[in-house]
């Protein structure tokens, strides 16, 4: 270890066929009356993962989490934790703990009392409870707050106590229901990194529910994007962003320009005929579909190159339009360009220089282009 | 004792804490009841016009309707019975002697001595406390499930449920107690029903027993127990029970370690609201109880109206007040001390 180039350790147990998942959800469904909250959902989560369930409200992510905790029984399907069937096990017998969105701290108990609560249920000796509570308080950096009552703490401190309380029993899996939703933006960003550090320290599998894509992208080893009770895509953050498998995922994570068209086969140069773009768009690689098949090309705003100079003739994937709107975000400027077809396309450009005078202004005719590898072709 | 403003502030806060212990659950019970919310808003708007205007009425009320009568009863308890109108001797008298005026105060302690000497009074006090304690426990046992069910009912029903709890107050208390005679008497509804079922052959004697008194008390005072309990339980966050379960606590245990402690303010307020008036209850033991149901309220009534012995009746009332006030003060002092220790 002393010499040689350090290699970045990769953590990808989901690609390892020998790795046995710690959590296995098999075709689980749950309905409330006529509303299907979770629909035939299957999912594997591996030991040590920081797994995010991401989706808009009402997509079933919280229902799924509550089924993992045992608060809801699935109508059909099976939930297995570490090889043991948990489907019918009540919450108080599951080796899983949950951190609640409201924190759910017991208001009549001190911080210590709250953290010790779970250990007392196990019937541990008082000495051990004391040391483990102290350890948990040290872990969340609140060593001197044991005697306080929850109402004497700030929102951020309460969040840490809730985390300590759910970690102190050393569960096989920690479930976090929107753990940062109640914090303000600045604190939320700090806490994201802290949660990651703590997760590495304790080595417990974390499953987090969030509707905040930045949160999921920052913290998670893998993200499951959910849509109406189903999983749209499960992948690491970079893949979710760069290789979305559907328009839904591409559109939910970040912003994206979508062009609709029909596939034009071709051995050497696969392209898409696109009325919105006003020209054929060339694709990075051929697709296994028949010519004429409907498809979409997704391209992120920051991957578009915007310029006032017309590109040399024959350039691939070049659109032209008029600047419709400019959004200045400090680090980025976003240009909304109206194509001749009437379609609005967003292009983002990093503000590398201090902006004193805009090179591109409203009503300017601009040219947008991208290399085929920057775009993704989607079939759904 | 010149610690200045800080001490005064602390004292004020302590009193506020004591008051809120009982008032807060009541307040929330009232808040849950829409017409009272409207009334409170109206009163709030008034209060803005001047703090004094808002604070004065309760103090004036207490002065006129509590402190003044209290002083009069205290005075009569030191008088001697007399065949006069009013039927007692004057305690204070202005005496003129050689051009000077003297205030003579003649205190007669024999009324209080009588209460000690005749064990009838002691037994009546103890029996009243016993009946009040048992009734409070019964009301708590009956009221807790009702309050719990109300607090967990769908939100849109809760207002109606609170309303139903208060509805009996629209009818006269006396009529409602009389109605129980019709239910409990030998040829009453209950015995008739049981005989029709074939459970019993001969009618049960329920009326004019202590059992009937308990039924009457629990029935009459149940809303006073349920409303503060409901207010405390309704505020409780249900996710706390989920959290307890998640941490390995079984539901039955979670009830005792989470629900009950959090409902404690409601339990305490409800118990006081039942216990205190029941100790002095007159109508229910008189109508439903037997001639041997000894309660201090009945005795007081008899002293006052049958014996026309106002001084002894007043002494009975004074001791009753002391019996009730001392535990409350002790309890509240303990509670305030605990709250301060927690800070």
XYZ file of C-alpha atoms in Angstrom:
723
model
C 0.000 0.000 0.000
C 2.939 2.265 0.599
C 3.883 2.722 -2.996
C 2.258 2.604 -6.360
C -0.593 4.597 -7.721
C -3.612 4.627 -5.476
C -6.588 3.114 -7.176
C -10.014 4.430 -6.404
C -11.928 1.753 -4.641
C -15.155 1.131 -6.457
C -18.262 0.105 -4.578
C -20.538 -1.701 -6.989
C -21.920 -4.817 -5.297
C -24.985 -4.695 -7.552
C -22.771 -5.627 -10.486
C -21.196 -8.506 -8.574
C -23.133 -11.728 -9.159
C -21.640 -13.234 -5.974
C -22.962 -10.467 -3.716
C -26.167 -11.438 -1.926
C -28.535 -8.521 -1.437
C -29.361 -7.616 2.177
C -32.844 -6.577 1.158
C -34.911 -8.313 -1.465
C -38.311 -6.906 -2.371
C -40.183 -9.260 -4.710
C -43.249 -8.098 -6.644
C -44.758 -6.177 -3.761
C -48.088 -4.397 -4.227
C -50.106 -2.195 -1.925
C -53.407 -0.441 -2.643
C -55.562 1.892 -0.589
C -59.086 1.454 -1.862
C -58.904 2.031 -5.591
C -55.507 3.768 -5.425
C -52.501 1.583 -6.112
C -49.618 3.033 -4.113
C -47.041 0.375 -4.939
C -47.487 -1.796 -7.996
C -45.667 -5.141 -8.463
C -42.397 -3.625 -7.323
C -39.172 -5.627 -7.104
C -35.886 -4.314 -5.815
C -32.552 -5.554 -4.450
C -30.455 -3.492 -2.075
C -26.941 -4.557 -1.110
C -25.086 -4.380 2.169
C -23.452 -1.027 2.806
C -25.405 0.806 0.163
C -26.757 4.313 0.497
C -29.894 3.772 -1.495
C -32.271 6.559 -2.464
C -35.935 6.214 -3.387
C -36.631 9.280 -5.459
C -39.863 10.456 -6.963
C -42.586 13.068 -6.890
C -45.108 13.027 -4.066
C -47.619 10.236 -4.445
C -45.246 7.955 -6.353
C -45.367 5.337 -3.575
C -41.868 5.831 -2.175
C -43.051 6.501 1.368
C -45.464 3.552 1.239
C -42.578 1.327 0.174
C -40.432 2.611 3.031
C -43.252 2.064 5.523
C -43.606 -1.501 4.272
C -39.892 -2.026 4.847
C -40.327 -0.720 8.409
C -43.371 -2.920 8.955
C -45.991 -0.196 9.425
C -47.853 -1.361 6.325
C -48.437 -4.927 5.202
C -48.062 -5.503 1.450
C -51.176 -6.881 -0.272
C -49.031 -9.242 -2.295
C -45.332 -9.982 -2.637
C -42.511 -10.643 -0.254
C -39.914 -8.629 1.645
C -36.756 -10.454 2.655
C -34.104 -8.983 4.895
C -30.783 -10.771 5.087
C -32.390 -13.987 3.912
C -35.277 -13.862 6.404
C -38.865 -13.293 5.300
C -40.053 -10.065 6.946
C -43.371 -9.660 5.161
C -45.539 -10.455 8.189
C -43.114 -9.510 10.964
C -44.406 -6.592 13.104
C -42.224 -3.463 13.283
C -41.132 -4.093 16.871
C -39.482 -7.360 15.853
C -37.666 -6.149 12.733
C -33.930 -5.492 12.868
C -34.634 -2.264 10.998
C -34.932 1.259 12.328
C -36.495 4.327 10.862
C -35.789 8.004 11.121
C -39.084 9.828 10.800
C -39.678 12.942 8.759
C -41.193 14.611 11.832
C -38.342 13.043 13.887
C -41.040 11.683 16.270
C -38.902 12.356 19.339
C -40.705 11.527 22.578
C -41.408 14.970 24.049
C -41.621 13.739 27.644
C -38.175 12.128 27.583
C -34.739 13.720 27.598
C -32.373 13.293 24.677
C -30.716 10.448 26.566
C -34.072 8.881 27.339
C -35.017 9.017 23.682
C -31.805 7.380 22.529
C -31.857 4.786 25.312
C -35.493 3.857 24.582
C -34.723 1.262 21.922
C -31.894 -0.280 23.934
C -34.134 -0.578 27.006
C -36.640 -2.562 24.956
C -33.860 -5.069 24.288
C -33.328 -5.378 28.029
C -29.647 -4.445 27.923
C -27.858 -3.769 31.217
C -27.897 -0.127 32.327
C -24.122 0.250 31.988
C -24.077 -0.817 28.387
C -27.032 1.417 27.592
C -25.142 4.332 29.085
C -21.994 3.794 27.050
C -23.910 3.200 23.852
C -26.006 6.335 24.332
C -22.808 8.310 24.909
C -21.275 6.815 21.761
C -24.353 7.679 19.729
C -24.346 11.262 21.031
C -20.660 11.570 20.158
C -21.351 10.212 16.678
C -23.840 12.989 15.946
C -21.646 15.573 17.712
C -24.059 16.376 20.532
C -22.090 14.956 23.486
C -23.348 17.494 26.046
C -27.010 17.533 25.125
C -28.125 14.327 26.849
C -30.149 15.984 29.583
C -32.046 18.387 27.362
C -35.620 17.864 26.353
C -36.473 17.797 22.629
C -38.268 21.149 22.813
C -35.031 22.761 24.018
C -33.193 21.836 20.815
C -32.959 23.516 17.432
C -34.313 21.796 14.334
C -30.854 20.634 13.294
C -30.099 19.252 16.752
C -33.417 17.405 16.853
C -32.573 15.879 13.496
C -29.276 14.594 14.934
C -30.978 13.154 18.000
C -33.441 11.341 15.761
C -30.522 9.959 13.764
C -28.699 8.855 16.920
C -31.851 7.191 18.234
C -32.360 5.209 15.049
C -28.691 4.177 14.784
C -28.049 3.222 18.393
C -29.664 -0.209 18.041
C -27.244 -0.996 15.189
C -30.005 -2.045 12.795
C -29.294 -4.088 9.702
C -30.860 -1.313 7.703
C -31.692 2.296 8.457
C -34.725 3.831 6.785
C -34.763 7.605 6.449
C -38.005 9.325 5.517
C -37.159 12.740 4.055
C -34.577 13.255 6.806
C -33.494 16.702 5.683
C -36.808 18.149 4.534
C -37.317 20.258 7.650
C -33.879 21.887 7.558
C -33.012 25.107 5.787
C -31.013 24.965 2.594
C -27.554 25.699 3.966
C -27.884 23.254 6.857
C -29.321 20.664 4.524
C -26.243 20.748 2.314
C -23.889 20.386 5.275
C -25.957 17.582 6.722
C -25.926 15.661 3.444
C -22.170 15.224 3.672
C -22.363 14.480 7.369
C -24.912 11.724 6.781
C -22.560 10.194 4.214
C -19.667 10.297 6.670
C -21.748 8.726 9.415
C -22.995 6.044 7.050
C -19.393 5.152 6.197
C -18.442 5.098 9.878
C -21.222 2.804 11.021
C -21.357 0.707 7.854
C -25.118 0.300 8.019
C -27.220 0.085 4.861
C -29.191 3.317 4.451
C -32.425 3.585 2.500
C -33.529 7.155 2.109
C -36.775 8.529 0.725
C -36.572 11.931 -0.857
C -38.232 14.084 -3.454
C -35.123 16.260 -3.712
C -32.992 15.112 -6.629
C -29.893 17.028 -5.469
C -30.055 15.206 -2.164
C -30.310 11.831 -3.876
C -27.576 12.653 -6.397
C -25.180 13.849 -3.693
C -25.581 11.068 -1.177
C -26.760 7.901 -2.833
C -24.708 5.042 -4.192
C -27.758 4.094 -6.232
C -31.039 5.824 -6.951
C -34.387 4.233 -7.717
C -36.548 6.717 -9.600
C -40.170 5.889 -8.916
C -43.237 6.651 -10.970
C -46.801 5.785 -9.935
C -45.896 2.847 -7.734
C -43.306 1.392 -10.061
C -39.588 1.778 -10.408
C -38.681 3.652 -13.569
C -34.928 3.106 -13.275
C -32.385 1.923 -10.699
C -28.835 3.064 -11.261
C -25.957 5.042 -9.762
C -26.440 8.840 -9.909
C -24.144 9.368 -12.910
C -25.970 6.746 -14.908
C -29.368 8.116 -13.936
C -28.241 11.509 -15.175
C -26.250 10.537 -18.238
C -28.075 7.372 -19.299
C -31.726 7.775 -18.356
C -33.800 4.922 -19.735
C -36.976 6.891 -20.358
C -38.299 10.383 -20.895
C -39.765 10.274 -17.380
C -36.385 9.743 -15.729
C -34.597 12.185 -18.034
C -37.181 14.825 -17.307
C -37.383 14.192 -13.543
C -33.641 14.482 -12.943
C -32.284 17.851 -13.960
C -33.595 19.671 -17.001
C -33.536 18.250 -20.466
C -34.468 19.071 -24.044
C -36.490 16.362 -25.714
C -36.880 15.968 -29.465
C -39.435 13.589 -30.854
C -38.969 11.869 -34.189
C -38.697 8.638 -36.179
C -35.750 6.374 -36.550
C -33.981 6.340 -39.845
C -31.927 3.224 -40.184
C -28.640 3.325 -41.855
C -25.580 1.232 -41.430
C -22.987 3.885 -40.897
C -24.899 6.904 -39.663
C -28.022 6.244 -37.628
C -30.237 9.310 -37.541
C -33.620 10.472 -36.387
C -35.977 12.414 -38.607
C -37.244 15.234 -36.469
C -39.812 17.830 -37.467
C -39.317 19.924 -34.310
C -35.610 20.298 -34.978
C -36.157 20.965 -38.641
C -33.419 18.541 -39.642
C -32.181 15.021 -39.092
C -30.390 14.444 -35.796
C -27.562 12.000 -35.848
C -27.313 9.431 -33.079
C -24.232 8.087 -31.331
C -24.988 4.459 -32.162
C -27.491 2.393 -34.113
C -30.620 1.198 -32.336
C -32.207 -2.237 -32.543
C -35.504 -0.967 -33.919
C -37.123 -0.952 -37.285
C -36.837 2.161 -39.427
C -39.713 4.542 -38.805
C -39.914 3.605 -35.092
C -40.848 6.485 -32.830
C -38.092 7.676 -30.502
C -36.856 10.658 -28.561
C -33.501 12.318 -28.266
C -32.695 13.826 -24.877
C -30.002 16.416 -24.518
C -29.054 18.271 -21.351
C -28.833 22.077 -21.605
C -25.214 22.205 -20.445
C -24.181 19.833 -23.223
C -25.371 22.198 -25.938
C -22.888 24.592 -27.386
C -24.369 28.001 -28.087
C -22.778 30.526 -30.387
C -23.602 33.482 -32.625
C -21.226 32.297 -35.315
C -22.831 29.993 -37.882
C -20.979 26.674 -37.845
C -19.275 25.404 -40.984
C -21.733 23.779 -43.354
C -22.112 20.066 -42.925
C -21.876 20.183 -39.113
C -23.939 17.448 -37.464
C -26.732 18.266 -35.041
C -26.900 21.964 -35.571
C -30.032 23.962 -34.851
C -30.654 27.617 -35.254
C -33.045 29.908 -33.452
C -33.601 33.217 -31.725
C -32.784 33.948 -28.079
C -36.116 34.153 -26.324
C -35.103 34.465 -22.714
C -31.949 34.579 -20.615
C -31.682 33.388 -17.036
C -28.615 34.441 -15.090
C -27.951 32.007 -12.219
C -24.525 33.241 -11.147
C -22.582 30.126 -11.968
C -24.561 29.438 -15.124
C -26.547 31.360 -17.646
C -29.502 29.653 -19.240
C -30.603 30.653 -22.695
C -34.025 29.732 -23.942
C -33.849 29.601 -27.691
C -36.901 29.544 -29.943
C -36.281 27.349 -32.956
C -37.786 28.135 -36.327
C -40.321 25.339 -35.686
C -41.502 27.232 -32.590
C -39.980 24.745 -30.134
C -38.116 26.215 -27.168
C -34.725 24.705 -26.374
C -32.668 25.446 -23.250
C -28.922 25.804 -23.389
C -26.753 26.442 -20.359
C -23.324 27.952 -20.396
C -20.931 28.216 -17.476
C -19.985 31.803 -16.694
C -16.270 31.295 -16.675
C -15.521 35.010 -16.967
C -17.011 37.760 -14.935
C -19.915 38.880 -16.947
C -19.626 42.559 -17.812
C -21.206 42.532 -21.194
C -23.292 39.812 -22.715
C -21.946 38.351 -25.882
C -25.338 36.860 -26.578
C -28.383 38.996 -26.094
C -32.118 38.862 -26.553
C -33.372 38.480 -30.138
C -29.947 37.363 -31.358
C -29.855 34.582 -33.896
C -27.815 31.788 -32.372
C -26.657 28.316 -33.344
C -26.875 25.305 -31.063
C -24.906 22.150 -31.637
C -23.762 19.024 -29.884
C -21.723 15.945 -30.555
C -23.904 12.853 -30.987
C -22.352 11.202 -27.878
C -23.735 14.004 -25.664
C -27.339 13.036 -26.378
C -29.317 9.963 -25.379
C -31.814 8.195 -27.590
C -34.906 7.047 -25.700
C -37.547 4.586 -26.817
C -40.125 5.359 -24.091
C -37.276 39.924 49.941
C -36.156 42.527 47.465
C -34.780 40.501 44.658
C -36.511 42.845 42.279
C -38.001 42.167 38.939
C -36.265 38.867 38.249
C -37.819 37.139 41.253
C -41.164 38.635 40.503
C -40.921 37.404 36.945
C -40.030 33.927 38.145
C -42.943 33.884 40.558
C -45.278 35.022 37.866
C -44.002 32.333 35.516
C -44.438 29.722 38.226
C -48.027 30.732 38.766
C -48.674 30.776 35.065
C -47.257 27.268 34.810
C -49.517 26.088 37.619
C -52.562 27.654 36.080
C -51.792 26.290 32.652
C -51.512 22.768 34.012
C -55.241 22.683 34.473
C -56.349 25.385 32.098
C -54.512 24.289 28.983
C -56.355 20.990 28.416
C -59.621 22.773 29.091
C -58.642 25.497 26.687
C -57.929 22.997 23.947
C -61.176 21.184 24.619
C -62.958 24.466 24.140
C -60.903 25.247 21.047
C -62.049 22.009 19.470
C -65.614 23.190 19.824
C -66.400 25.620 16.971
C -68.840 28.049 18.656
C -66.371 28.642 21.483
C -63.660 29.406 18.957
C -65.869 32.107 17.504
C -66.497 33.460 20.976
C -62.800 33.462 21.843
C -62.003 35.397 18.684
C -64.558 37.999 19.650
C -63.100 38.199 23.136
C -59.571 38.458 21.730
C -60.532 41.435 19.627
C -61.941 43.048 22.729
C -58.786 42.356 24.668
C -56.756 44.379 22.219
C -58.552 47.502 23.386
C -56.784 47.404 26.697
C -55.019 44.890 28.809
C -56.689 46.093 31.945
C -60.107 45.712 30.449
C -59.294 42.131 29.618
C -57.713 41.240 32.944
C -60.201 42.990 35.191
C -63.325 40.841 34.678
C -61.872 37.553 35.972
C -60.419 39.277 39.015
C -63.651 41.152 39.651
C -65.541 37.902 39.231
C -63.321 36.110 41.733
C -63.594 38.985 44.198
C -67.376 39.297 44.027
C -68.383 35.682 43.654
C -65.649 33.844 45.481
C -63.639 35.923 47.957
C -66.551 37.931 49.359
C -68.842 34.922 49.955
C -65.857 33.037 51.330
C -65.258 35.809 53.880
C -68.936 35.808 54.861
C -69.021 32.018 55.327
C -65.773 32.199 57.305
C -67.333 34.836 59.555
C -70.544 32.827 60.096
C -68.505 29.733 60.992
C -67.228 31.619 64.057
C -70.698 32.773 65.131
C -73.226 31.160 67.444
C -76.640 29.993 66.289
C -79.418 32.349 67.313
C -83.133 32.535 66.911
C -83.060 35.623 64.761
C -82.896 36.769 61.196
C -80.248 35.837 60.052
C -80.029 32.939 62.492
C -76.604 33.635 64.016
C -74.929 36.121 66.330
C -72.752 38.922 65.073
C -69.014 38.311 65.246
C -67.996 41.906 64.771
C -69.653 44.654 66.759
C -68.984 48.323 67.256
C -69.221 49.189 70.965
C -69.476 52.688 72.300
C -67.937 53.289 75.677
C -67.389 56.728 77.171
C -67.382 58.456 73.816
C -64.824 56.062 72.252
C -65.636 53.324 69.793
C -64.261 49.829 70.104
C -64.443 47.009 67.641
C -65.369 43.854 69.475
C -64.596 40.515 67.858
C -66.261 37.519 69.365
C -64.959 34.250 67.959
C -66.743 31.022 68.730
C -64.673 27.880 68.031
C -67.278 25.439 69.267
C -68.564 24.763 65.751
C -65.157 23.429 64.766
C -64.847 21.521 68.033
C -68.161 19.841 67.281
C -66.799 18.604 63.957
C -63.978 16.884 65.820
C -66.039 15.581 68.729
C -68.905 14.071 66.768
C -67.466 11.352 64.534
C -70.472 11.642 62.193
C -68.685 14.489 60.450
C -65.374 12.668 60.198
C -67.134 9.644 58.708
C -69.023 11.843 56.272
C -65.801 13.544 55.132
C -63.996 10.241 54.715
C -66.912 8.625 52.928
C -67.206 11.596 50.572
C -63.510 11.370 49.763
C -63.831 7.636 49.218
C -66.840 7.974 46.924
C -65.128 10.804 45.039
C -61.916 8.793 44.636
C -63.700 5.671 43.393
C -65.920 7.711 41.072
C -62.887 9.506 39.648
C -61.157 6.189 38.981
C -64.305 4.790 37.356
C -64.790 7.916 35.254
C -61.150 7.672 34.130
C -61.569 4.026 33.171
C -64.762 4.727 31.241
C -63.619 8.066 29.855
C -60.164 7.132 28.571
C -61.337 4.721 25.844
C -64.025 7.201 24.798
C -61.526 10.075 24.587
C -59.030 7.867 22.770
C -61.593 6.798 20.197
C -62.669 10.424 19.710
C -59.075 11.583 19.234
C -58.386 8.859 16.673
C -61.653 9.322 14.787
C -61.502 10.894 11.299
C -60.914 14.619 11.655
C -64.270 15.583 10.157
C -66.171 13.653 12.838
C -64.328 15.025 15.827
C -66.292 18.270 16.133
C -69.552 16.302 16.113
C -68.224 13.852 18.701
C -67.204 16.667 21.054
C -70.625 18.177 20.497
C -72.295 14.886 21.468
C -70.216 14.806 24.638
C -71.461 18.268 25.590
C -75.043 17.702 24.447
C -76.378 16.346 27.797
C -75.672 19.765 29.347
C -78.522 21.122 27.264
C -80.877 19.255 29.604
C -81.238 20.061 33.285
C -78.897 18.138 35.515
C -81.745 17.427 37.913
C -83.939 15.925 35.208
C -81.121 13.685 34.058
C -80.575 12.383 37.587
C -84.320 11.853 38.015
C -84.316 9.872 34.787
C -81.875 7.433 36.391
C -84.471 6.683 39.082
C -86.757 5.485 36.326
C -83.996 3.292 34.951
C -82.675 1.853 38.206
C -85.768 1.339 40.380
C -87.078 -2.175 41.047
C -89.784 -1.969 38.381
C -87.578 0.262 36.231
C -86.175 -0.126 32.716
C -82.991 -1.945 33.681
C -84.659 -4.574 35.854
C -87.425 -4.984 33.299
C -84.880 -5.571 30.562
C -82.871 -8.059 32.612
C -86.009 -9.959 33.575
C -87.160 -10.003 29.956
C -83.782 -11.463 29.000
C -84.250 -14.051 31.711
C -80.947 -13.217 33.363
C -82.630 -12.574 36.715
C -85.855 -13.781 38.261
C -86.347 -11.195 40.979
C -85.614 -7.510 40.408
C -82.218 -6.315 41.686
C -82.154 -3.572 44.265
C -79.966 -0.958 42.646
C -81.685 2.278 43.480
C -80.857 3.749 46.878
C -77.503 2.003 47.109
C -73.930 3.289 46.779
C -73.818 1.508 43.445
C -76.562 3.753 42.102
C -74.632 6.769 43.385
C -71.550 5.673 41.442
C -73.621 5.179 38.300
C -75.141 8.624 38.682
C -71.813 10.323 39.381
C -69.894 8.652 36.579
C -72.708 9.416 34.161
C -73.008 13.064 35.212
C -69.322 13.897 35.401
C -68.054 11.887 32.424
C -67.812 14.907 30.067
C -65.528 16.670 32.558
C -63.193 13.694 32.341
C -63.483 13.056 28.617
C -62.948 16.589 27.312
C -59.528 17.279 28.896
C -58.423 13.731 28.047
C -59.560 14.221 24.468
C -57.680 17.509 24.249
C -54.457 15.873 25.458
C -54.794 12.793 23.252
C -55.829 14.720 20.183
C -52.598 16.724 20.298
C -50.481 13.592 20.439
C -48.503 12.843 17.283
C -49.377 9.335 16.120
C -45.915 8.847 14.645
C -44.624 8.675 18.252
C -46.327 5.294 18.631
C -44.852 4.174 15.335
C -41.432 5.307 16.511
C -41.858 3.339 19.740
C -42.874 0.260 17.788
C -39.957 0.755 15.405
C -37.591 0.831 18.380
C -38.829 -2.543 19.586
C -41.657 -1.571 21.936
C -44.836 -3.634 21.853
C -48.131 -1.741 21.430
C -49.406 -2.494 24.958
C -46.199 -1.254 26.533
C -46.118 1.756 24.227
C -49.540 2.688 25.585
C -48.135 2.879 29.110
C -44.793 4.529 28.351
C -45.854 6.923 25.566
C -49.611 7.508 25.473
C -50.311 7.678 29.196
C -47.427 10.050 30.100
C -48.358 12.345 27.227
C -51.996 12.289 28.295
C -50.992 13.032 31.918
C -52.044 16.711 31.832
C -55.464 15.604 30.614
C -55.693 12.813 33.188
C -54.810 15.238 35.980
C -57.143 17.979 34.814
C -60.005 15.537 34.252
C -59.501 13.889 37.634
C -59.566 17.229 39.434
C -62.639 18.319 37.524
C -64.455 15.156 38.633
C -63.033 14.687 42.123
C -63.537 18.200 43.478
C -67.242 18.669 42.750
C -68.063 15.058 43.623
C -66.709 15.459 47.177
C -69.376 18.086 47.796
C -72.094 16.435 45.686
C -75.610 16.691 47.165
C -78.199 15.920 44.518
C -76.973 12.531 43.316
C -76.589 10.849 46.740
C -79.871 12.404 47.797
C -81.866 11.113 44.833
C -80.091 7.856 43.992
C -78.350 6.938 47.263
C -79.803 5.179 50.279
C -80.481 6.830 53.589
C -77.154 5.391 54.765
C -75.157 6.952 51.941
C -73.275 9.409 54.075
C -71.788 12.322 52.188
C -70.644 15.654 53.493
C -72.761 17.585 51.020
C -75.908 15.956 52.327
C -74.859 16.638 55.909
C -74.198 20.263 55.073
C -77.610 20.521 53.497
C -79.236 19.026 56.566
C -77.378 21.364 58.948
C -78.336 24.352 56.904
C -81.945 23.690 55.946
C -83.219 21.208 58.538
C -81.304 22.261 61.650
C -81.028 25.938 60.695
C -77.582 25.814 62.248
C -75.794 28.154 59.885
C -72.577 28.395 61.919
C -72.002 24.607 61.964
C -72.913 24.365 58.283
C -70.357 27.102 57.563
C -67.693 25.320 59.576
C -68.416 22.115 57.626
C -67.987 24.062 54.396
C -64.728 25.669 55.549
C -63.179 22.319 56.459
C -64.368 20.848 53.155
C -62.669 23.678 51.327
C -59.434 23.118 53.248
C -59.533 19.385 52.519
C -59.831 20.132 48.810
C -57.471 23.085 48.551
C -54.493 21.671 50.439
C -53.859 18.674 48.173
C -54.273 20.824 45.071
C -51.767 23.394 46.305
C -49.295 20.695 47.329
C -49.659 18.952 44.030
C -49.233 22.096 41.990
C -46.184 23.120 43.987
C -44.671 19.707 43.299
C -45.545 19.990 39.610
C -44.088 23.479 39.276
C -40.911 22.350 41.041
C -40.600 19.450 38.637
C -41.095 21.703 35.658
C -38.381 24.019 36.902
C -36.005 21.122 37.538
C -36.499 20.031 33.947
C -35.351 23.416 32.671
